[in-house]
């Protein structure tokens, strides 16, 4: 017989025991970790997921038993969801969609960066794609790309060419061409894989260096990835740019890039 509310409350971990429990969850395989979280009293689960952080949540989403994916997904706090989903590849996200309800799928897509959401819809079978497109709200226009272009003009005085579709502009610093890649991803994380994608998409015959400007959270492992890229000969930097207050960082980065 399942315990009543009083007994369930008595079984809830104390604040001290909670740390031990979180440690055991982190050390457990993904499927076991997800099962341990889902065995917690429901009111505690969102708090536990928040304490575990986006990497653990992403790991559990991939490892949880298929028939419990939607259950786990429903407990993820909204502020945590974009960062957790940003750690998953488009194919991984596409595998999750058929395992959750339509409402959860809409919530999933709505918390993705725009370019990731578009790529995910293309990855899905036609029936899922159409249902989601019918239910998703129209995208809210962002002026981030335009504001970044203005910041580049303030820093260098000119923009020689633009590709609005790809979020790319080219400018000159001391007469040397620099490509500026704009990534509008509020709430998401920009990491090593994103950096590799930028490097691979750049025509290095046309530019001497690349600066990525983004409103995403920079992954803690990104500095090491930048150093590795520069060691391999790619002159690249990533700058967190939110608004005009970050213009000084942008200017110093551009000068350092061609120094």
PDB file of C-alpha atoms in Angstrom:
ATOM      1  CA  UNK A   1       0.000   0.000   0.000  1.00  0.00           C
ATOM      2  CA  UNK A   2       1.496   3.417  -0.938  1.00  0.00           C
ATOM      3  CA  UNK A   3       2.360   5.651   2.003  1.00  0.00           C
ATOM      4  CA  UNK A   4      -0.067   8.399   2.938  1.00  0.00           C
ATOM      5  CA  UNK A   5       0.870  12.073   2.762  1.00  0.00           C
ATOM      6  CA  UNK A   6       2.187  12.183   6.346  1.00  0.00           C
ATOM      7  CA  UNK A   7       4.434   9.148   5.817  1.00  0.00           C
ATOM      8  CA  UNK A   8       5.666  10.463   2.463  1.00  0.00           C
ATOM      9  CA  UNK A   9       6.589  13.756   4.054  1.00  0.00           C
ATOM     10  CA  UNK A  10       8.527  11.931   6.771  1.00  0.00           C
ATOM     11  CA  UNK A  11      10.487  10.112   4.058  1.00  0.00           C
ATOM     12  CA  UNK A  12      11.586  13.347   2.381  1.00  0.00           C
ATOM     13  CA  UNK A  13      15.334  13.841   2.747  1.00  0.00           C
ATOM     14  CA  UNK A  14      16.554  16.273   5.330  1.00  0.00           C
ATOM     15  CA  UNK A  15      18.646  19.223   4.084  1.00  0.00           C
ATOM     16  CA  UNK A  16      21.824  17.378   5.146  1.00  0.00           C
ATOM     17  CA  UNK A  17      20.752  14.044   3.639  1.00  0.00           C
ATOM     18  CA  UNK A  18      19.747  15.882   0.476  1.00  0.00           C
ATOM     19  CA  UNK A  19      23.383  16.588  -0.396  1.00  0.00           C
ATOM     20  CA  UNK A  20      24.240  12.902  -0.095  1.00  0.00           C
ATOM     21  CA  UNK A  21      21.275  12.018  -2.287  1.00  0.00           C
ATOM     22  CA  UNK A  22      22.304  14.511  -4.983  1.00  0.00           C
ATOM     23  CA  UNK A  23      25.827  13.078  -4.943  1.00  0.00           C
ATOM     24  CA  UNK A  24      24.451   9.558  -5.427  1.00  0.00           C
ATOM     25  CA  UNK A  25      22.272  10.765  -8.318  1.00  0.00           C
ATOM     26  CA  UNK A  26      25.248  12.377 -10.046  1.00  0.00           C
ATOM     27  CA  UNK A  27      27.337   9.206  -9.662  1.00  0.00           C
ATOM     28  CA  UNK A  28      24.564   6.870 -10.858  1.00  0.00           C
ATOM     29  CA  UNK A  29      24.044   5.831 -14.494  1.00  0.00           C
ATOM     30  CA  UNK A  30      21.568   8.098 -16.269  1.00  0.00           C
ATOM     31  CA  UNK A  31      18.617   5.700 -16.118  1.00  0.00           C
ATOM     32  CA  UNK A  32      19.130   5.019 -12.412  1.00  0.00           C
ATOM     33  CA  UNK A  33      19.644   8.726 -11.724  1.00  0.00           C
ATOM     34  CA  UNK A  34      16.347   9.592 -13.404  1.00  0.00           C
ATOM     35  CA  UNK A  35      14.530   6.845 -11.493  1.00  0.00           C
ATOM     36  CA  UNK A  36      15.946   8.136  -8.206  1.00  0.00           C
ATOM     37  CA  UNK A  37      14.734  11.654  -8.964  1.00  0.00           C
ATOM     38  CA  UNK A  38      11.261  10.477  -9.948  1.00  0.00           C
ATOM     39  CA  UNK A  39      10.974   8.516  -6.688  1.00  0.00           C
ATOM     40  CA  UNK A  40      11.248  11.758  -4.715  1.00  0.00           C
ATOM     41  CA  UNK A  41       8.064  13.411  -3.401  1.00  0.00           C
ATOM     42  CA  UNK A  42       6.654  15.411  -6.365  1.00  0.00           C
ATOM     43  CA  UNK A  43       6.958  18.843  -4.685  1.00  0.00           C
ATOM     44  CA  UNK A  44      10.698  18.235  -4.193  1.00  0.00           C
ATOM     45  CA  UNK A  45      11.528  17.093  -7.733  1.00  0.00           C
ATOM     46  CA  UNK A  46      11.771  20.549  -9.412  1.00  0.00           C
ATOM     47  CA  UNK A  47      14.014  21.770  -6.583  1.00  0.00           C
ATOM     48  CA  UNK A  48      16.231  18.701  -6.911  1.00  0.00           C
ATOM     49  CA  UNK A  49      16.514  19.154 -10.671  1.00  0.00           C
ATOM     50  CA  UNK A  50      17.410  22.808 -10.196  1.00  0.00           C
ATOM     51  CA  UNK A  51      20.116  21.828  -7.703  1.00  0.00           C
ATOM     52  CA  UNK A  52      21.495  19.185 -10.076  1.00  0.00           C
ATOM     53  CA  UNK A  53      21.829  21.691 -12.902  1.00  0.00           C
ATOM     54  CA  UNK A  54      21.401  21.597 -16.699  1.00  0.00           C
ATOM     55  CA  UNK A  55      24.082  18.990 -17.475  1.00  0.00           C
ATOM     56  CA  UNK A  56      22.557  16.419 -15.152  1.00  0.00           C
ATOM     57  CA  UNK A  57      19.048  17.188 -16.411  1.00  0.00           C
ATOM     58  CA  UNK A  58      20.179  16.734 -20.016  1.00  0.00           C
ATOM     59  CA  UNK A  59      21.893  13.455 -19.089  1.00  0.00           C
ATOM     60  CA  UNK A  60      18.764  12.142 -17.412  1.00  0.00           C
ATOM     61  CA  UNK A  61      16.514  13.135 -20.299  1.00  0.00           C
ATOM     62  CA  UNK A  62      18.630  10.914 -22.538  1.00  0.00           C
ATOM     63  CA  UNK A  63      18.792   8.060 -20.061  1.00  0.00           C
ATOM     64  CA  UNK A  64      15.347   7.962 -18.468  1.00  0.00           C
ATOM     65  CA  UNK A  65      13.090   5.037 -19.346  1.00  0.00           C
ATOM     66  CA  UNK A  66      11.114   5.822 -22.513  1.00  0.00           C
ATOM     67  CA  UNK A  67       7.716   5.647 -20.812  1.00  0.00           C
ATOM     68  CA  UNK A  68       8.830   8.161 -18.159  1.00  0.00           C
ATOM     69  CA  UNK A  69      10.399  10.822 -20.394  1.00  0.00           C
ATOM     70  CA  UNK A  70       7.283  12.996 -20.319  1.00  0.00           C
ATOM     71  CA  UNK A  71       6.979  12.618 -16.549  1.00  0.00           C
ATOM     72  CA  UNK A  72      10.561  13.816 -16.005  1.00  0.00           C
ATOM     73  CA  UNK A  73      10.205  16.562 -18.583  1.00  0.00           C
ATOM     74  CA  UNK A  74       7.132  17.936 -16.837  1.00  0.00           C
ATOM     75  CA  UNK A  75       9.087  18.514 -13.611  1.00  0.00           C
ATOM     76  CA  UNK A  76      11.899  20.586 -15.173  1.00  0.00           C
ATOM     77  CA  UNK A  77      11.591  24.212 -14.010  1.00  0.00           C
ATOM     78  CA  UNK A  78      11.107  26.681 -16.864  1.00  0.00           C
ATOM     79  CA  UNK A  79      14.267  28.737 -16.065  1.00  0.00           C
ATOM     80  CA  UNK A  80      16.365  25.554 -16.237  1.00  0.00           C
ATOM     81  CA  UNK A  81      14.894  24.172 -19.447  1.00  0.00           C
ATOM     82  CA  UNK A  82      16.684  26.287 -22.130  1.00  0.00           C
ATOM     83  CA  UNK A  83      20.140  25.572 -20.714  1.00  0.00           C
ATOM     84  CA  UNK A  84      19.424  21.839 -20.385  1.00  0.00           C
ATOM     85  CA  UNK A  85      18.016  21.519 -23.904  1.00  0.00           C
ATOM     86  CA  UNK A  86      20.942  23.500 -25.346  1.00  0.00           C
ATOM     87  CA  UNK A  87      23.230  20.641 -24.286  1.00  0.00           C
ATOM     88  CA  UNK A  88      21.388  18.185 -26.536  1.00  0.00           C
ATOM     89  CA  UNK A  89      22.008  17.781 -30.248  1.00  0.00           C
ATOM     90  CA  UNK A  90      19.202  18.134 -32.788  1.00  0.00           C
ATOM     91  CA  UNK A  91      19.073  14.334 -33.398  1.00  0.00           C
ATOM     92  CA  UNK A  92      18.830  13.747 -29.642  1.00  0.00           C
ATOM     93  CA  UNK A  93      16.001  16.266 -29.354  1.00  0.00           C
ATOM     94  CA  UNK A  94      14.248  14.602 -32.283  1.00  0.00           C
ATOM     95  CA  UNK A  95      14.332  11.294 -30.421  1.00  0.00           C
ATOM     96  CA  UNK A  96      12.660  12.878 -27.394  1.00  0.00           C
ATOM     97  CA  UNK A  97       9.720  14.482 -29.219  1.00  0.00           C
ATOM     98  CA  UNK A  98       7.808  11.235 -29.982  1.00  0.00           C
ATOM     99  CA  UNK A  99       8.180  10.204 -26.320  1.00  0.00           C
ATOM    100  CA  UNK A 100       6.328  13.190 -24.848  1.00  0.00           C
ATOM    101  CA  UNK A 101       2.823  14.600 -25.179  1.00  0.00           C
ATOM    102  CA  UNK A 102       2.056  17.245 -27.764  1.00  0.00           C
ATOM    103  CA  UNK A 103       1.886  19.851 -24.994  1.00  0.00           C
ATOM    104  CA  UNK A 104       5.355  18.879 -23.762  1.00  0.00           C
ATOM    105  CA  UNK A 105       6.716  18.856 -27.324  1.00  0.00           C
ATOM    106  CA  UNK A 106       5.430  22.388 -27.854  1.00  0.00           C
ATOM    107  CA  UNK A 107       7.072  23.446 -24.576  1.00  0.00           C
ATOM    108  CA  UNK A 108      10.323  21.784 -25.653  1.00  0.00           C
ATOM    109  CA  UNK A 109      10.478  23.549 -29.018  1.00  0.00           C
ATOM    110  CA  UNK A 110       9.441  26.889 -27.518  1.00  0.00           C
ATOM    111  CA  UNK A 111      12.471  26.832 -25.189  1.00  0.00           C
ATOM    112  CA  UNK A 112      15.014  26.215 -27.980  1.00  0.00           C
ATOM    113  CA  UNK A 113      17.119  28.811 -29.739  1.00  0.00           C
ATOM    114  CA  UNK A 114      15.367  29.831 -32.996  1.00  0.00           C
ATOM    115  CA  UNK A 115      17.881  28.168 -35.319  1.00  0.00           C
ATOM    116  CA  UNK A 116      17.842  24.967 -33.236  1.00  0.00           C
ATOM    117  CA  UNK A 117      14.026  24.896 -33.264  1.00  0.00           C
ATOM    118  CA  UNK A 118      14.009  25.293 -37.056  1.00  0.00           C
ATOM    119  CA  UNK A 119      16.562  22.494 -37.465  1.00  0.00           C
ATOM    120  CA  UNK A 120      14.585  20.236 -35.129  1.00  0.00           C
ATOM    121  CA  UNK A 121      11.349  20.714 -37.061  1.00  0.00           C
ATOM    122  CA  UNK A 122      13.138  19.697 -40.255  1.00  0.00           C
ATOM    123  CA  UNK A 123      14.508  16.598 -38.513  1.00  0.00           C
ATOM    124  CA  UNK A 124      11.077  15.391 -37.355  1.00  0.00           C
ATOM    125  CA  UNK A 125       8.714  13.185 -39.373  1.00  0.00           C
ATOM    126  CA  UNK A 126       6.099  15.162 -41.288  1.00  0.00           C
ATOM    127  CA  UNK A 127       3.215  14.358 -38.931  1.00  0.00           C
ATOM    128  CA  UNK A 128       5.048  15.702 -35.867  1.00  0.00           C
ATOM    129  CA  UNK A 129       6.367  18.717 -37.744  1.00  0.00           C
ATOM    130  CA  UNK A 130       2.931  19.842 -38.909  1.00  0.00           C
ATOM    131  CA  UNK A 131       1.281  19.384 -35.512  1.00  0.00           C
ATOM    132  CA  UNK A 132       3.984  21.412 -33.784  1.00  0.00           C
ATOM    133  CA  UNK A 133       3.955  24.180 -36.380  1.00  0.00           C
ATOM    134  CA  UNK A 134       0.194  24.516 -35.964  1.00  0.00           C
ATOM    135  CA  UNK A 135       0.500  24.859 -32.182  1.00  0.00           C
ATOM    136  CA  UNK A 136       3.657  26.918 -31.793  1.00  0.00           C
ATOM    137  CA  UNK A 137       3.223  30.678 -31.317  1.00  0.00           C
ATOM    138  CA  UNK A 138       4.675  32.861 -34.087  1.00  0.00           C
ATOM    139  CA  UNK A 139       8.324  33.742 -33.384  1.00  0.00           C
ATOM    140  CA  UNK A 140       8.946  37.072 -31.726  1.00  0.00           C
ATOM    141  CA  UNK A 141      11.201  39.239 -33.898  1.00  0.00           C
ATOM    142  CA  UNK A 142      14.548  40.055 -32.302  1.00  0.00           C
ATOM    143  CA  UNK A 143      16.619  43.141 -32.990  1.00  0.00           C
ATOM    144  CA  UNK A 144      19.762  41.547 -31.562  1.00  0.00           C
ATOM    145  CA  UNK A 145      21.454  41.050 -34.934  1.00  0.00           C
ATOM    146  CA  UNK A 146      20.809  44.652 -35.933  1.00  0.00           C
ATOM    147  CA  UNK A 147      22.160  45.947 -32.611  1.00  0.00           C
ATOM    148  CA  UNK A 148      25.308  43.835 -32.962  1.00  0.00           C
ATOM    149  CA  UNK A 149      25.914  45.173 -36.467  1.00  0.00           C
ATOM    150  CA  UNK A 150      25.609  48.700 -35.086  1.00  0.00           C
ATOM    151  CA  UNK A 151      28.115  47.828 -32.351  1.00  0.00           C
ATOM    152  CA  UNK A 152      30.582  46.551 -34.955  1.00  0.00           C
ATOM    153  CA  UNK A 153      30.216  49.808 -36.899  1.00  0.00           C
ATOM    154  CA  UNK A 154      30.853  51.791 -33.717  1.00  0.00           C
ATOM    155  CA  UNK A 155      33.969  49.732 -33.032  1.00  0.00           C
ATOM    156  CA  UNK A 156      35.516  49.693 -36.511  1.00  0.00           C
ATOM    157  CA  UNK A 157      33.735  52.408 -38.477  1.00  0.00           C
ATOM    158  CA  UNK A 158      32.522  50.110 -41.232  1.00  0.00           C
ATOM    159  CA  UNK A 159      30.943  46.818 -42.211  1.00  0.00           C
ATOM    160  CA  UNK A 160      32.081  45.654 -45.629  1.00  0.00           C
ATOM    161  CA  UNK A 161      29.530  42.899 -46.228  1.00  0.00           C
ATOM    162  CA  UNK A 162      26.648  41.173 -44.504  1.00  0.00           C
ATOM    163  CA  UNK A 163      24.776  37.901 -44.701  1.00  0.00           C
ATOM    164  CA  UNK A 164      21.583  38.460 -42.625  1.00  0.00           C
ATOM    165  CA  UNK A 165      20.423  34.876 -43.178  1.00  0.00           C
ATOM    166  CA  UNK A 166      23.529  33.459 -41.567  1.00  0.00           C
ATOM    167  CA  UNK A 167      24.026  36.178 -38.965  1.00  0.00           C
ATOM    168  CA  UNK A 168      27.448  37.081 -40.376  1.00  0.00           C
ATOM    169  CA  UNK A 169      29.109  40.430 -41.068  1.00  0.00           C
ATOM    170  CA  UNK A 170      32.630  41.214 -42.251  1.00  0.00           C
ATOM    171  CA  UNK A 171      34.518  44.271 -41.071  1.00  0.00           C
ATOM    172  CA  UNK A 172      38.109  45.523 -41.198  1.00  0.00           C
ATOM    173  CA  UNK A 173      40.510  46.177 -38.331  1.00  0.00           C
ATOM    174  CA  UNK A 174      43.754  47.916 -39.323  1.00  0.00           C
ATOM    175  CA  UNK A 175      42.939  46.962 -42.916  1.00  0.00           C
ATOM    176  CA  UNK A 176      42.570  43.252 -42.161  1.00  0.00           C
ATOM    177  CA  UNK A 177      39.221  41.468 -42.735  1.00  0.00           C
ATOM    178  CA  UNK A 178      37.500  40.067 -39.656  1.00  0.00           C
ATOM    179  CA  UNK A 179      34.306  38.015 -39.744  1.00  0.00           C
ATOM    180  CA  UNK A 180      31.764  38.629 -36.990  1.00  0.00           C
ATOM    181  CA  UNK A 181      29.334  35.764 -36.385  1.00  0.00           C
ATOM    182  CA  UNK A 182      26.145  36.733 -34.515  1.00  0.00           C
ATOM    183  CA  UNK A 183      24.380  34.116 -32.413  1.00  0.00           C
ATOM    184  CA  UNK A 184      21.076  35.266 -30.920  1.00  0.00           C
ATOM    185  CA  UNK A 185      20.395  32.564 -28.319  1.00  0.00           C
ATOM    186  CA  UNK A 186      19.045  34.065 -25.087  1.00  0.00           C
ATOM    187  CA  UNK A 187      18.797  31.459 -22.359  1.00  0.00           C
ATOM    188  CA  UNK A 188      20.836  28.890 -24.291  1.00  0.00           C
ATOM    189  CA  UNK A 189      24.485  27.902 -23.879  1.00  0.00           C
ATOM    190  CA  UNK A 190      27.280  28.479 -26.396  1.00  0.00           C
ATOM    191  CA  UNK A 191      29.856  25.717 -26.102  1.00  0.00           C
ATOM    192  CA  UNK A 192      32.694  23.918 -27.821  1.00  0.00           C
ATOM    193  CA  UNK A 193      30.463  22.226 -30.406  1.00  0.00           C
ATOM    194  CA  UNK A 194      29.052  25.612 -31.440  1.00  0.00           C
ATOM    195  CA  UNK A 195      32.581  26.946 -31.823  1.00  0.00           C
ATOM    196  CA  UNK A 196      33.559  23.993 -34.021  1.00  0.00           C
ATOM    197  CA  UNK A 197      30.481  24.633 -36.191  1.00  0.00           C
ATOM    198  CA  UNK A 198      31.442  28.297 -36.638  1.00  0.00           C
ATOM    199  CA  UNK A 199      35.024  27.412 -37.570  1.00  0.00           C
ATOM    200  CA  UNK A 200      33.828  24.811 -40.066  1.00  0.00           C
ATOM    201  CA  UNK A 201      31.395  27.228 -41.728  1.00  0.00           C
ATOM    202  CA  UNK A 202      33.984  30.002 -42.171  1.00  0.00           C
ATOM    203  CA  UNK A 203      35.744  30.644 -45.468  1.00  0.00           C
ATOM    204  CA  UNK A 204      39.218  31.240 -44.032  1.00  0.00           C
ATOM    205  CA  UNK A 205      40.525  32.351 -47.417  1.00  0.00           C
ATOM    206  CA  UNK A 206      38.539  35.590 -47.042  1.00  0.00           C
ATOM    207  CA  UNK A 207      39.246  36.546 -43.420  1.00  0.00           C
ATOM    208  CA  UNK A 208      42.158  36.509 -40.976  1.00  0.00           C
ATOM    209  CA  UNK A 209      40.029  35.930 -37.892  1.00  0.00           C
ATOM    210  CA  UNK A 210      36.544  35.356 -36.500  1.00  0.00           C
ATOM    211  CA  UNK A 211      34.729  36.877 -33.532  1.00  0.00           C
ATOM    212  CA  UNK A 212      31.509  35.306 -32.293  1.00  0.00           C
ATOM    213  CA  UNK A 213      29.130  37.711 -30.536  1.00  0.00           C
ATOM    214  CA  UNK A 214      26.324  36.064 -28.608  1.00  0.00           C
ATOM    215  CA  UNK A 215      23.761  36.684 -25.884  1.00  0.00           C
ATOM    216  CA  UNK A 216      23.948  33.010 -24.851  1.00  0.00           C
ATOM    217  CA  UNK A 217      25.600  31.798 -21.674  1.00  0.00           C
ATOM    218  CA  UNK A 218      29.217  30.861 -22.395  1.00  0.00           C
ATOM    219  CA  UNK A 219      29.983  27.278 -21.396  1.00  0.00           C
ATOM    220  CA  UNK A 220      32.668  26.921 -18.734  1.00  0.00           C
ATOM    221  CA  UNK A 221      34.670  24.671 -21.077  1.00  0.00           C
ATOM    222  CA  UNK A 222      34.633  27.215 -23.913  1.00  0.00           C
ATOM    223  CA  UNK A 223      37.930  28.996 -23.060  1.00  0.00           C
ATOM    224  CA  UNK A 224      39.776  25.691 -23.390  1.00  0.00           C
ATOM    225  CA  UNK A 225      38.094  25.065 -26.752  1.00  0.00           C
ATOM    226  CA  UNK A 226      39.123  28.525 -27.951  1.00  0.00           C
ATOM    227  CA  UNK A 227      42.724  27.889 -26.898  1.00  0.00           C
ATOM    228  CA  UNK A 228      42.703  24.553 -28.716  1.00  0.00           C
ATOM    229  CA  UNK A 229      41.326  26.187 -31.872  1.00  0.00           C
ATOM    230  CA  UNK A 230      43.987  28.894 -31.773  1.00  0.00           C
ATOM    231  CA  UNK A 231      46.686  26.251 -31.239  1.00  0.00           C
ATOM    232  CA  UNK A 232      45.436  24.624 -34.458  1.00  0.00           C
ATOM    233  CA  UNK A 233      45.808  27.934 -36.293  1.00  0.00           C
ATOM    234  CA  UNK A 234      42.274  29.335 -36.162  1.00  0.00           C
ATOM    235  CA  UNK A 235      42.287  32.964 -34.974  1.00  0.00           C
ATOM    236  CA  UNK A 236      38.953  33.028 -33.148  1.00  0.00           C
ATOM    237  CA  UNK A 237      37.353  34.634 -30.093  1.00  0.00           C
ATOM    238  CA  UNK A 238      33.916  34.414 -28.471  1.00  0.00           C
ATOM    239  CA  UNK A 239      32.430  37.481 -26.748  1.00  0.00           C
ATOM    240  CA  UNK A 240      29.296  37.700 -24.610  1.00  0.00           C
ATOM    241  CA  UNK A 241      27.602  40.841 -25.971  1.00  0.00           C
ATOM    242  CA  UNK A 242      24.276  41.939 -24.519  1.00  0.00           C
ATOM    243  CA  UNK A 243      24.148  45.668 -25.233  1.00  0.00           C
ATOM    244  CA  UNK A 244      26.236  48.832 -25.598  1.00  0.00           C
ATOM    245  CA  UNK A 245      27.843  48.269 -22.205  1.00  0.00           C
ATOM    246  CA  UNK A 246      29.850  45.447 -23.814  1.00  0.00           C
ATOM    247  CA  UNK A 247      31.222  47.647 -26.615  1.00  0.00           C
ATOM    248  CA  UNK A 248      34.544  48.065 -24.796  1.00  0.00           C
ATOM    249  CA  UNK A 249      35.068  44.303 -24.642  1.00  0.00           C
ATOM    250  CA  UNK A 250      34.231  44.033 -28.337  1.00  0.00           C
ATOM    251  CA  UNK A 251      36.740  46.728 -29.321  1.00  0.00           C
ATOM    252  CA  UNK A 252      39.546  45.217 -27.257  1.00  0.00           C
ATOM    253  CA  UNK A 253      38.836  41.773 -28.704  1.00  0.00           C
ATOM    254  CA  UNK A 254      38.954  43.012 -32.287  1.00  0.00           C
ATOM    255  CA  UNK A 255      42.263  44.805 -31.723  1.00  0.00           C
ATOM    256  CA  UNK A 256      43.751  41.799 -29.923  1.00  0.00           C
ATOM    257  CA  UNK A 257      42.648  39.513 -32.749  1.00  0.00           C
ATOM    258  CA  UNK A 258      44.808  41.276 -35.354  1.00  0.00           C
ATOM    259  CA  UNK A 259      47.662  42.256 -33.038  1.00  0.00           C
TER     260      UNK A 259
END
